[in-house]
Amino acid sequence: MTAPLDIVIMAAGKGTRMKSRHPKVLQKLAGRALLQHVLDTAARLLARSAVVVTGHGAAEVEAALAGTQSAEAGYDLKFVRQEPQLGTGHAVQQAVPALRDDGMVVVLSGDVPLTQADTLQALVNAAGSDKLALLTVSMPDPTGYGRIVRNEAGTVQRIVEQKDANEAERAITEIYSGIMAVPARHLTRWLARLNNNNAQGEYYLTDIVAMAVADGVPVVGHRIADALQVAGVNSPLQLAELERAHQLRLARQLMEQGVRLADPQRFDVRDDARGTKASLVCGQDVDIDVNCIFNGKVTIGTGARIGANCHISNAVIAEDAVIHPFTHIDGEKAGVEVGQGALVGPFARLRPGAKLGREVHIGNFVEVKNSQLADGAKANHLAYLGDATVGERVNYGAGSITANYDGVNKHRTVIEADAHIGSNCVLVAPVTIGAGGTVGGGSTVTKSTEPGVLTVARGKQVSIGNWKRPVKQPKA
Ligand code: UD1
Ligand code: CA
């Protein structure tokens, strides 16, 4: 019988070194708040509850998290406030009223985003039903951390904080990660006995280790090798370092599946701005050049190629499609679909609801929004297609636009199969260009046209023979 898990996440600290107007735990890694990473890990542990201890920026933290939690999380999320912040022991004390006696408590920090669920599960297993388990790691430079003090037999005796440690203790390289698993009934009892008689005048959570030893409760030091999993964020530099480490981890996973990344150091996968979780799924023989950013849910089909410097969000790119460099694709909610063998870019922009069929060509400086382009349609240069339905093999000329907005409402443009729209045309919606028809360059089309006809809607060309250029007048 394993005890239900209750997670306590300390997130009251100020994060002074971030020098931000916003609480540290809301800073983003891979587009997701640090604290949300921690909560997601809690969800993977199948925790019964998560109690977040807030302090600095409490209202902002609570508001940011309340919006993102849903039934899918599967645990009960609570917030408690710690004001003022008197140390980590004091932080966990605030959570006690929200904890139940039968639980196993896992203490985490809201600014440590990369801990893996299986690591925490191993820690919980090490705690069993009645032990205190500490997640530890050895560091070449342990400065600043609490040191794990063991006796000759190797049994953990206590944790000593850097500022309270003597020289011999400071030489210990095994440090406390800030993460522990502890039975609630013991934790509650020990917390009530904490004092702040130490170098920092704080209530140290780490003092419960010596209390466990005194009470005869076994203490297990569960040591891992991967320091990244316990690394905290205190500064923009550390945030960037963890971001790179996280991205490299994702890049490696994809490369193991056969995805060819030109440079795993120049590759990013993030949640999108609306909170859609990052997910990049690739088929076989996908090539991704440098400096590409993928947001939200992106699928890339077998044999597709992504050029350098593309920004792609919420899109499905079918097999053998080619996205040329500097293309911006953002499907937001409606999504973007790029058909099999389609060519997009360089410098193209696909917006929500752009659905391209097979072999469609979208060239440089072409913007497509909420429009369907059937197989083989082409818009190769400098054009706008908004709220349009474009038939097969349509050729849409350079500089042409659909005037889809009358200042109040949006209207659709329909261009039927095999129509040819010349350069610099304005198709004023609602309007339909009949199948196989041609629109002469420079036309402003306000009325629908019949299939097969040539439509020209512009001033007639005139030439004036005896016209003289003005000459410069001499100065008076
Ligand atoms: C703590 C541990 C130390 C360990 C280190 C790992 C204690 C006394 N020391 O160090 O042994 O090596 O973590 O990083 O626990 N917080 C609050 N309220 C407070 C104080 C802190 O919510 O009153 C939060 C912080 O926001 C942070 C976390 O607790 O998320 C850890 O606090 P921090 O000050 O970074 O840890 P230390 O006390 O330096
Ligand atoms: Ca501290």
Short mmCIF file of C-alpha atoms and ligand atoms in Angstrom, two decimals:
data_model
loop_
_atom_site.label_atom_id
_atom_site.label_comp_id
_atom_site.label_asym_id
_atom_site.label_seq_id
_atom_site.Cartn_x
_atom_site.Cartn_y
_atom_site.Cartn_z
CA MET A 1 0.00 0.00 0.00
CA THR A 2 1.57 3.30 -1.02
CA ALA A 3 0.43 6.52 0.59
CA PRO A 4 -1.33 9.17 -1.52
CA LEU A 5 1.04 11.90 -2.70
CA ASP A 6 0.62 15.52 -1.73
CA ILE A 7 3.02 17.98 -3.34
CA VAL A 8 4.14 21.17 -1.63
CA ILE A 9 5.71 23.70 -3.98
CA MET A 10 7.60 26.58 -2.41
CA ALA A 11 7.13 29.65 -4.55
CA ALA A 12 7.12 32.61 -2.19
CA GLY A 13 10.64 33.88 -2.80
CA LYS A 14 11.25 37.18 -4.52
CA GLY A 15 13.77 36.23 -7.13
CA THR A 16 15.62 39.52 -6.71
CA ARG A 17 18.35 38.57 -9.17
CA MET A 18 15.86 38.17 -12.02
CA LYS A 19 15.35 41.98 -11.80
CA SER A 20 11.88 41.49 -13.22
CA ARG A 21 8.53 43.11 -12.45
CA HIS A 22 7.05 39.63 -12.42
CA PRO A 23 7.44 36.81 -9.89
CA LYS A 24 10.31 34.48 -10.72
CA VAL A 25 8.16 31.35 -10.89
CA LEU A 26 6.17 32.90 -13.75
CA GLN A 27 9.27 33.38 -15.90
CA LYS A 28 9.08 31.09 -18.88
CA LEU A 29 11.15 28.14 -19.95
CA ALA A 30 10.18 26.70 -23.34
CA GLY A 31 7.20 29.07 -23.29
CA ARG A 32 5.85 27.63 -20.05
CA ALA A 33 5.98 29.20 -16.58
CA LEU A 34 8.63 27.62 -14.35
CA LEU A 35 5.94 26.81 -11.79
CA GLN A 36 3.81 25.17 -14.46
CA HIS A 37 6.70 22.83 -15.31
CA VAL A 38 6.77 21.78 -11.66
CA LEU A 39 2.98 21.29 -11.57
CA ASP A 40 3.12 19.22 -14.75
CA THR A 41 5.68 16.96 -13.10
CA ALA A 42 3.35 16.66 -10.10
CA ALA A 43 0.58 15.61 -12.47
CA ARG A 44 2.76 12.86 -13.92
CA LEU A 45 3.29 11.53 -10.38
CA LEU A 46 -0.48 11.12 -10.07
CA ALA A 47 -0.44 13.31 -6.97
CA ARG A 48 -3.60 13.71 -4.90
CA SER A 49 -3.02 17.39 -4.32
CA ALA A 50 -0.56 20.19 -4.95
CA VAL A 51 -0.21 23.05 -2.49
CA VAL A 52 1.59 26.09 -3.84
CA VAL A 53 3.09 28.42 -1.23
CA THR A 54 3.01 31.95 -2.63
CA GLY A 55 4.31 35.20 -1.20
CA HIS A 56 5.98 37.73 -3.46
CA GLY A 57 3.56 38.47 -6.29
CA ALA A 58 1.09 35.97 -4.81
CA ALA A 59 -1.96 37.37 -6.58
CA GLU A 60 -0.18 37.34 -9.95
CA VAL A 61 1.03 33.78 -9.46
CA GLU A 62 -2.39 32.53 -8.39
CA ALA A 63 -4.14 34.27 -11.28
CA ALA A 64 -1.66 32.93 -13.84
CA LEU A 65 -1.99 29.36 -12.61
CA ALA A 66 -5.73 29.31 -12.00
CA GLY A 67 -6.31 29.85 -15.71
CA THR A 68 -4.16 26.97 -16.84
CA GLN A 69 -5.36 24.29 -14.44
CA SER A 70 -8.08 22.05 -15.71
CA ALA A 71 -9.63 18.72 -14.86
CA GLU A 72 -6.92 17.02 -16.95
CA ALA A 73 -4.36 17.82 -14.22
CA GLY A 74 -6.05 15.20 -12.06
CA TYR A 75 -5.01 16.70 -8.72
CA ASP A 76 -6.48 19.22 -6.38
CA LEU A 77 -4.61 22.55 -6.62
CA LYS A 78 -4.49 24.81 -3.58
CA PHE A 79 -2.68 28.03 -2.79
CA VAL A 80 -1.51 29.15 0.62
CA ARG A 81 0.23 32.42 1.38
CA GLN A 82 3.46 32.93 3.24
CA GLU A 83 3.79 36.51 4.41
CA PRO A 84 6.44 37.45 5.39
CA GLN A 85 8.94 34.86 4.11
CA LEU A 86 10.85 33.49 7.07
CA GLY A 87 12.56 30.54 5.41
CA THR A 88 11.82 27.23 3.75
CA GLY A 89 10.62 25.60 6.97
CA HIS A 90 8.23 28.48 7.53
CA ALA A 91 7.05 28.13 3.92
CA VAL A 92 6.13 24.48 4.39
CA GLN A 93 4.49 25.28 7.74
CA GLN A 94 1.96 27.40 5.84
CA ALA A 95 0.97 24.32 3.84
CA VAL A 96 0.31 22.15 6.89
CA PRO A 97 -3.40 23.04 7.24
CA ALA A 98 -3.86 21.94 3.62
CA LEU A 99 -2.15 18.56 4.15
CA ARG A 100 -3.66 15.27 5.29
CA ASP A 101 -2.04 12.96 7.80
CA ASP A 102 -2.14 9.84 5.65
CA GLY A 103 -0.12 11.37 2.80
CA MET A 104 3.45 11.23 1.59
CA VAL A 105 4.56 14.83 1.07
CA VAL A 106 6.97 15.73 -1.73
CA VAL A 107 8.53 19.16 -1.26
CA LEU A 108 9.53 20.95 -4.47
CA SER A 109 10.55 24.47 -5.45
CA GLY A 110 8.68 26.47 -8.04
CA ASP A 111 11.94 27.64 -9.60
CA VAL A 112 13.37 24.16 -10.32
CA PRO A 113 11.75 23.24 -13.63
CA LEU A 114 13.59 20.24 -15.06
CA THR A 115 13.09 17.53 -12.45
CA GLN A 116 11.81 14.38 -14.09
CA ALA A 117 8.81 12.51 -12.77
CA ASP A 118 10.64 9.17 -12.68
CA THR A 119 13.31 10.73 -10.47
CA LEU A 120 10.65 11.88 -8.01
CA GLN A 121 8.94 8.51 -8.19
CA ALA A 122 12.23 6.84 -7.25
CA LEU A 123 12.56 9.28 -4.33
CA VAL A 124 9.03 8.44 -3.17
CA ASN A 125 9.82 4.73 -3.46
CA ALA A 126 12.96 5.30 -1.38
CA ALA A 127 10.84 6.94 1.33
CA GLY A 128 8.58 3.89 1.44
CA SER A 129 5.88 4.31 4.04
CA ASP A 130 7.80 5.86 6.91
CA LYS A 131 11.21 7.20 5.88
CA LEU A 132 12.50 10.67 5.09
CA ALA A 133 14.08 10.66 1.63
CA LEU A 134 16.34 13.49 0.43
CA LEU A 135 17.23 14.01 -3.20
CA THR A 136 20.94 14.75 -3.32
CA VAL A 137 23.59 15.35 -5.93
CA SER A 138 27.35 15.75 -5.85
CA MET A 139 28.72 19.00 -7.20
CA PRO A 140 32.32 19.90 -7.99
CA ASP A 141 31.52 23.35 -6.57
CA PRO A 142 28.88 23.00 -3.83
CA THR A 143 29.10 26.66 -2.74
CA GLY A 144 25.80 28.04 -1.50
CA TYR A 145 24.04 24.74 -1.04
CA GLY A 146 23.10 22.80 2.07
CA ARG A 147 25.59 19.96 2.62
CA ILE A 148 24.61 16.37 3.40
CA VAL A 149 26.42 15.33 6.57
CA ARG A 150 26.83 11.54 6.85
CA ASN A 151 28.47 9.52 9.64
CA GLU A 152 31.30 7.00 9.14
CA ALA A 153 28.76 4.34 8.24
CA GLY A 154 27.47 6.64 5.49
CA THR A 155 24.14 7.29 7.23
CA VAL A 156 22.70 10.79 6.77
CA GLN A 157 22.83 12.72 10.05
CA ARG A 158 21.73 16.25 9.13
CA ILE A 159 21.94 19.02 6.57
CA VAL A 160 24.09 22.04 7.26
CA GLU A 161 23.54 25.25 5.35
CA GLN A 162 26.52 26.98 3.71
CA LYS A 163 26.36 29.93 6.10
CA ASP A 164 26.30 27.70 9.19
CA ALA A 165 28.92 25.21 8.03
CA ASN A 166 32.46 24.88 9.35
CA GLU A 167 35.40 24.35 7.04
CA ALA A 168 35.20 20.55 7.10
CA GLU A 169 31.47 20.66 6.33
CA ARG A 170 32.01 23.11 3.49
CA ALA A 171 34.34 20.58 1.90
CA ILE A 172 31.44 18.12 1.52
CA THR A 173 30.42 17.97 -2.13
CA GLU A 174 27.14 16.10 -1.71
CA ILE A 175 24.42 18.73 -1.52
CA TYR A 176 20.71 18.78 -0.74
CA SER A 177 18.74 19.50 -3.89
CA GLY A 178 15.85 21.18 -2.09
CA ILE A 179 13.62 18.19 -2.87
CA MET A 180 12.44 15.67 -0.27
CA ALA A 181 9.75 13.08 0.33
CA VAL A 182 8.46 12.86 3.89
CA PRO A 183 5.43 11.25 5.54
CA ALA A 184 2.96 14.02 6.45
CA ARG A 185 2.48 12.83 10.01
CA HIS A 186 6.23 13.19 10.75
CA LEU A 187 6.61 16.43 8.80
CA THR A 188 3.84 18.18 10.71
CA ARG A 189 5.33 17.17 14.02
CA TRP A 190 8.86 18.27 13.11
CA LEU A 191 7.82 21.59 11.57
CA ALA A 192 6.17 22.57 14.85
CA ARG A 193 9.57 22.25 16.53
CA LEU A 194 11.66 24.38 14.15
CA ASN A 195 13.50 27.45 15.40
CA ASN A 196 15.50 30.14 13.68
CA ASN A 197 18.69 30.00 15.72
CA ASN A 198 21.06 30.02 12.78
CA ALA A 199 23.29 32.28 10.74
CA GLN A 200 20.39 33.56 8.58
CA GLY A 201 17.74 33.81 11.30
CA GLU A 202 15.47 31.66 9.11
CA TYR A 203 13.28 28.64 9.78
CA TYR A 204 15.17 25.96 7.87
CA LEU A 205 13.19 23.04 6.49
CA THR A 206 16.49 21.19 6.40
CA ASP A 207 16.58 21.10 10.22
CA ILE A 208 13.98 18.32 10.17
CA VAL A 209 16.69 15.90 9.06
CA ALA A 210 18.44 15.98 12.44
CA MET A 211 15.01 15.67 14.11
CA ALA A 212 14.28 12.52 12.10
CA VAL A 213 17.60 11.04 13.18
CA ALA A 214 16.84 11.92 16.83
CA ASP A 215 13.38 10.34 16.52
CA GLY A 216 14.80 7.18 15.00
CA VAL A 217 13.08 7.75 11.65
CA PRO A 218 15.35 6.44 8.88
CA VAL A 219 16.76 9.09 6.52
CA VAL A 220 17.65 8.06 2.98
CA GLY A 221 19.92 10.14 0.77
CA HIS A 222 18.81 9.37 -2.76
CA ARG A 223 21.67 10.57 -4.91
CA ILE A 224 21.31 11.25 -8.64
CA ALA A 225 24.01 12.14 -11.16
CA ASP A 226 22.08 14.63 -13.31
CA ALA A 227 22.50 18.06 -11.68
CA LEU A 228 20.26 19.63 -14.32
CA GLN A 229 17.24 18.04 -12.71
CA VAL A 230 17.74 19.96 -9.48
CA ALA A 231 19.07 23.20 -10.95
CA GLY A 232 17.18 26.29 -9.88
CA VAL A 233 16.66 29.57 -11.71
CA ASN A 234 17.88 32.69 -9.96
CA SER A 235 19.02 34.92 -12.80
CA PRO A 236 18.38 35.50 -16.50
CA LEU A 237 21.65 33.72 -17.22
CA GLN A 238 20.58 30.59 -15.34
CA LEU A 239 17.19 30.73 -17.04
CA ALA A 240 18.88 30.79 -20.43
CA GLU A 241 21.23 27.97 -19.44
CA LEU A 242 18.34 25.74 -18.40
CA GLU A 243 16.42 26.69 -21.52
CA ARG A 244 19.34 25.53 -23.70
CA ALA A 245 19.75 22.35 -21.69
CA HIS A 246 16.04 21.58 -21.99
CA GLN A 247 16.03 22.27 -25.73
CA LEU A 248 19.09 20.14 -26.26
CA ARG A 249 17.34 17.30 -24.45
CA LEU A 250 14.35 17.63 -26.83
CA ALA A 251 16.64 17.92 -29.84
CA ARG A 252 18.42 14.71 -28.84
CA GLN A 253 15.14 12.84 -28.48
CA LEU A 254 14.10 13.89 -31.99
CA MET A 255 17.48 13.05 -33.47
CA GLU A 256 17.29 9.61 -31.88
CA GLN A 257 14.04 9.16 -33.80
CA GLY A 258 15.90 10.04 -37.02
CA VAL A 259 15.05 13.73 -37.39
CA ARG A 260 17.99 15.57 -38.93
CA LEU A 261 18.65 18.85 -37.18
CA ALA A 262 21.36 20.93 -38.83
CA ASP A 263 22.38 22.13 -35.36
CA PRO A 264 20.74 20.86 -32.16
CA GLN A 265 22.00 24.01 -30.42
CA ARG A 266 19.94 26.21 -32.68
CA PHE A 267 16.52 24.66 -32.35
CA ASP A 268 13.60 25.53 -30.08
CA VAL A 269 10.29 23.94 -29.19
CA ARG A 270 7.94 25.95 -26.99
CA ASP A 271 4.39 26.20 -25.73
CA ASP A 272 2.52 28.80 -27.74
CA ALA A 273 1.46 32.17 -26.35
CA ARG A 274 -2.03 30.80 -25.63
CA GLY A 275 -0.69 27.96 -23.52
CA THR A 276 -0.95 25.14 -26.07
CA LYS A 277 1.59 22.60 -24.89
CA ALA A 278 4.63 22.12 -27.08
CA SER A 279 4.54 19.00 -29.23
CA LEU A 280 6.63 18.47 -32.34
CA VAL A 281 5.95 15.21 -34.12
CA CYS A 282 8.04 14.33 -37.18
CA GLY A 283 7.86 11.59 -39.76
CA GLN A 284 10.86 9.92 -41.34
CA ASP A 285 13.57 11.85 -43.19
CA VAL A 286 12.62 15.26 -41.89
CA ASP A 287 15.33 17.90 -42.28
CA ILE A 288 15.29 21.00 -40.11
CA ASP A 289 17.82 23.73 -40.77
CA VAL A 290 19.19 26.10 -38.14
CA ASN A 291 17.29 28.63 -36.02
CA CYS A 292 13.81 27.21 -36.37
CA ILE A 293 11.24 27.74 -33.62
CA PHE A 294 8.23 25.47 -33.20
CA ASN A 295 5.36 26.55 -30.97
CA GLY A 296 2.37 24.59 -29.76
CA LYS A 297 1.33 21.51 -31.74
CA VAL A 298 3.28 20.97 -34.94
CA THR A 299 3.36 17.88 -37.13
CA ILE A 300 5.85 17.45 -39.97
CA GLY A 301 5.35 14.68 -42.48
CA THR A 302 7.86 12.25 -43.90
CA GLY A 303 10.42 13.78 -46.24
CA ALA A 304 9.45 17.37 -45.46
CA ARG A 305 12.16 20.00 -45.19
CA ILE A 306 12.19 23.13 -43.07
CA GLY A 307 14.61 25.88 -44.11
CA ALA A 308 16.59 28.09 -41.79
CA ASN A 309 14.95 30.70 -39.56
CA CYS A 310 11.36 29.50 -39.80
CA HIS A 311 8.85 30.17 -37.03
CA ILE A 312 6.12 27.55 -37.10
CA SER A 313 3.17 27.30 -34.69
CA ASN A 314 0.17 24.98 -34.61
CA ALA A 315 0.51 23.55 -38.08
CA VAL A 316 0.38 20.28 -39.94
CA ILE A 317 2.94 20.03 -42.72
CA ALA A 318 2.37 17.09 -45.00
CA GLU A 319 4.97 14.79 -46.46
CA ASP A 320 7.56 16.12 -48.89
CA ALA A 321 6.51 19.73 -48.38
CA VAL A 322 9.31 22.29 -48.41
CA ILE A 323 9.22 25.31 -46.16
CA HIS A 324 11.87 27.71 -47.39
CA PRO A 325 13.84 29.99 -45.04
CA PHE A 326 12.29 32.86 -43.07
CA THR A 327 8.75 31.58 -43.31
CA HIS A 328 6.30 32.46 -40.54
CA ILE A 329 3.44 30.06 -39.94
CA ASP A 330 1.00 30.55 -37.08
CA GLY A 331 -2.13 28.44 -37.02
CA GLU A 332 -3.22 29.69 -33.57
CA LYS A 333 -6.56 28.00 -32.85
CA ALA A 334 -7.78 27.28 -36.39
CA GLY A 335 -4.49 25.69 -37.48
CA VAL A 336 -2.56 25.76 -40.72
CA GLU A 337 -2.29 22.84 -43.13
CA VAL A 338 0.41 22.58 -45.77
CA GLY A 339 -0.30 19.90 -48.37
CA GLN A 340 1.90 17.17 -49.69
CA GLY A 341 4.77 18.46 -51.82
CA ALA A 342 3.78 22.09 -51.34
CA LEU A 343 6.46 24.79 -51.56
CA VAL A 344 6.22 27.69 -49.12
CA GLY A 345 8.46 30.73 -48.83
CA PRO A 346 11.05 32.09 -48.52
CA PHE A 347 9.48 34.96 -46.54
CA ALA A 348 5.92 33.62 -46.65
CA ARG A 349 3.31 34.09 -43.96
CA LEU A 350 0.58 31.54 -43.27
CA ARG A 351 -2.02 32.59 -40.74
CA PRO A 352 -4.87 30.76 -38.96
CA GLY A 353 -7.09 28.77 -41.29
CA ALA A 354 -4.63 28.67 -44.20
CA LYS A 355 -5.17 25.26 -45.81
CA LEU A 356 -2.92 24.46 -48.74
CA GLY A 357 -3.54 21.42 -50.94
CA ARG A 358 -0.96 19.26 -52.67
CA GLU A 359 1.77 20.94 -54.68
CA VAL A 360 0.55 24.41 -53.81
CA HIS A 361 3.21 27.11 -54.19
CA ILE A 362 3.27 30.12 -51.87
CA GLY A 363 6.18 32.41 -52.65
CA ASN A 364 7.95 35.34 -51.08
CA PHE A 365 5.93 38.01 -49.28
CA VAL A 366 2.66 36.17 -49.75
CA GLU A 367 0.22 36.20 -46.83
CA VAL A 368 -2.57 33.63 -46.57
CA LYS A 369 -5.28 33.77 -43.92
CA ASN A 370 -8.43 31.67 -43.49
CA SER A 371 -8.21 30.49 -47.09
CA GLN A 372 -8.24 27.14 -48.81
CA LEU A 373 -6.01 26.64 -51.82
CA ALA A 374 -6.79 23.50 -53.80
CA ASP A 375 -4.13 21.24 -55.33
CA GLY A 376 -1.64 22.94 -57.60
CA ALA A 377 -2.73 26.53 -56.90
CA LYS A 378 0.06 29.10 -56.98
CA ALA A 379 0.61 32.54 -55.48
CA ASN A 380 4.28 33.14 -56.00
CA HIS A 381 4.96 36.77 -55.18
CA LEU A 382 3.82 39.68 -53.01
CA ALA A 383 0.16 38.83 -52.53
CA TYR A 384 -2.65 38.58 -49.98
CA LEU A 385 -5.28 35.87 -49.86
CA GLY A 386 -7.73 36.36 -46.98
CA ASP A 387 -11.08 34.56 -46.60
CA ALA A 388 -10.68 33.03 -50.03
CA THR A 389 -11.54 29.71 -51.62
CA VAL A 390 -9.07 29.05 -54.40
CA GLY A 391 -9.59 26.26 -56.92
CA GLU A 392 -7.16 23.80 -58.41
CA ARG A 393 -4.30 25.14 -60.53
CA VAL A 394 -5.30 28.77 -60.03
CA ASN A 395 -2.47 31.19 -60.72
CA TYR A 396 -2.65 34.27 -58.53
CA GLY A 397 -0.49 37.12 -59.74
CA ALA A 398 2.09 39.23 -58.02
CA GLY A 399 0.76 42.11 -55.98
CA SER A 400 -2.86 40.92 -56.04
CA ILE A 401 -5.08 41.01 -52.98
CA THR A 402 -8.48 39.97 -51.82
CA ALA A 403 -10.24 42.99 -50.30
CA ASN A 404 -12.01 40.87 -47.72
CA TYR A 405 -12.93 43.52 -45.18
CA ASP A 406 -15.42 46.31 -45.78
CA GLY A 407 -14.55 48.02 -42.54
CA VAL A 408 -17.25 46.12 -40.63
CA ASN A 409 -17.60 42.58 -41.97
CA LYS A 410 -15.38 40.02 -43.63
CA HIS A 411 -16.48 38.58 -46.99
CA ARG A 412 -15.31 35.63 -49.05
CA THR A 413 -13.65 35.57 -52.41
CA VAL A 414 -14.06 32.47 -54.56
CA ILE A 415 -11.60 31.84 -57.37
CA GLU A 416 -12.66 28.77 -59.31
CA ALA A 417 -10.35 26.16 -60.79
CA ASP A 418 -7.86 27.14 -63.49
CA ALA A 419 -8.58 30.86 -63.20
CA HIS A 420 -5.67 33.19 -63.85
CA ILE A 421 -5.47 36.39 -61.81
CA GLY A 422 -3.02 38.89 -63.29
CA SER A 423 -0.69 41.10 -61.32
CA ASN A 424 -1.80 43.88 -59.05
CA CYS A 425 -5.49 42.97 -58.97
CA VAL A 426 -7.94 43.83 -56.20
CA LEU A 427 -10.74 41.29 -55.81
CA VAL A 428 -13.39 43.08 -53.78
CA ALA A 429 -15.30 40.47 -51.77
CA PRO A 430 -17.85 39.04 -51.90
CA VAL A 431 -16.92 38.08 -55.44
CA THR A 432 -16.46 34.94 -57.54
CA ILE A 433 -14.07 34.53 -60.45
CA GLY A 434 -15.48 31.84 -62.72
CA ALA A 435 -13.53 28.70 -63.60
CA GLY A 436 -10.86 29.11 -66.25
CA GLY A 437 -11.40 32.88 -66.39
CA THR A 438 -8.67 35.49 -66.61
CA VAL A 439 -8.48 38.80 -64.81
CA GLY A 440 -6.25 41.35 -66.51
CA GLY A 441 -3.42 42.89 -64.52
CA GLY A 442 -4.31 45.96 -62.48
CA SER A 443 -8.03 45.21 -62.38
CA THR A 444 -10.27 46.06 -59.47
CA VAL A 445 -13.00 43.46 -59.67
CA THR A 446 -16.24 44.19 -57.83
CA LYS A 447 -18.67 41.93 -59.74
CA SER A 448 -18.48 38.16 -60.13
CA THR A 449 -17.33 36.89 -63.52
CA GLU A 450 -18.50 34.05 -65.77
CA PRO A 451 -16.34 30.98 -66.37
CA GLY A 452 -13.81 31.28 -69.15
CA VAL A 453 -14.05 35.04 -69.75
CA LEU A 454 -11.35 37.71 -69.72
CA THR A 455 -12.19 40.47 -67.29
CA VAL A 456 -10.43 43.81 -67.36
CA ALA A 457 -11.49 46.51 -64.93
CA ARG A 458 -9.15 49.45 -65.07
CA GLY A 459 -8.78 52.79 -66.82
CA LYS A 460 -8.24 52.44 -70.58
CA GLN A 461 -4.71 53.16 -71.75
CA VAL A 462 -4.34 56.40 -73.68
CA SER A 463 -1.27 57.85 -75.36
CA ILE A 464 -0.95 61.59 -76.02
CA GLY A 465 1.35 62.34 -78.92
CA ASN A 466 2.20 66.05 -78.81
CA TRP A 467 2.69 66.26 -75.06
CA LYS A 468 5.74 68.24 -73.84
CA ARG A 469 7.57 67.74 -70.58
CA PRO A 470 7.72 70.89 -68.47
CA VAL A 471 11.15 72.59 -68.50
CA LYS A 472 12.85 74.13 -65.51
CA GLN A 473 12.18 77.90 -65.22
CA PRO A 474 15.33 80.08 -64.83
CA LYS A 475 15.55 81.74 -61.36
CA ALA A 476 14.26 85.34 -61.28
C1 UD1 B 1 17.63 25.60 0.17
C2 UD1 B 1 18.08 24.59 1.19
C3 UD1 B 1 19.48 24.11 0.84
C4 UD1 B 1 19.49 23.52 -0.56
C5 UD1 B 1 18.96 24.53 -1.55
C6 UD1 B 1 18.80 23.92 -2.90
C7 UD1 B 1 17.00 25.33 3.22
C8 UD1 B 1 17.16 26.01 4.52
N1 UD1 B 1 18.08 25.22 2.47
O1 UD1 B 1 18.53 26.69 0.17
O2 UD1 B 1 19.87 23.12 1.77
O3 UD1 B 1 20.79 23.13 -0.92
O4 UD1 B 1 17.65 24.99 -1.13
O5 UD1 B 1 18.51 24.90 -3.83
O6 UD1 B 1 15.91 24.88 2.90
N2 UD1 B 1 11.12 29.99 -0.33
C9 UD1 B 1 9.88 30.32 0.11
N3 UD1 B 1 9.77 30.97 1.30
C10 UD1 B 1 10.83 31.30 2.05
C11 UD1 B 1 12.12 30.95 1.58
C12 UD1 B 1 12.24 30.28 0.38
O7 UD1 B 1 8.88 30.04 -0.53
O8 UD1 B 1 10.64 31.88 3.12
C13 UD1 B 1 11.24 29.28 -1.60
C14 UD1 B 1 12.05 30.04 -2.63
O9 UD1 B 1 11.21 30.85 -3.40
C15 UD1 B 1 12.66 28.91 -3.43
C16 UD1 B 1 12.80 27.78 -2.44
O10 UD1 B 1 11.94 28.09 -1.37
O11 UD1 B 1 11.77 28.50 -4.45
C17 UD1 B 1 14.23 27.60 -1.94
O12 UD1 B 1 14.65 28.81 -1.39
P1 UD1 B 1 16.13 29.34 -1.61
O13 UD1 B 1 16.29 30.59 -0.84
O14 UD1 B 1 16.44 29.32 -3.04
O15 UD1 B 1 16.96 28.15 -0.98
P2 UD1 B 1 18.03 28.22 0.14
O16 UD1 B 1 17.38 28.56 1.43
O17 UD1 B 1 19.14 29.06 -0.32
CA CA B 2 17.43 31.41 1.43
#
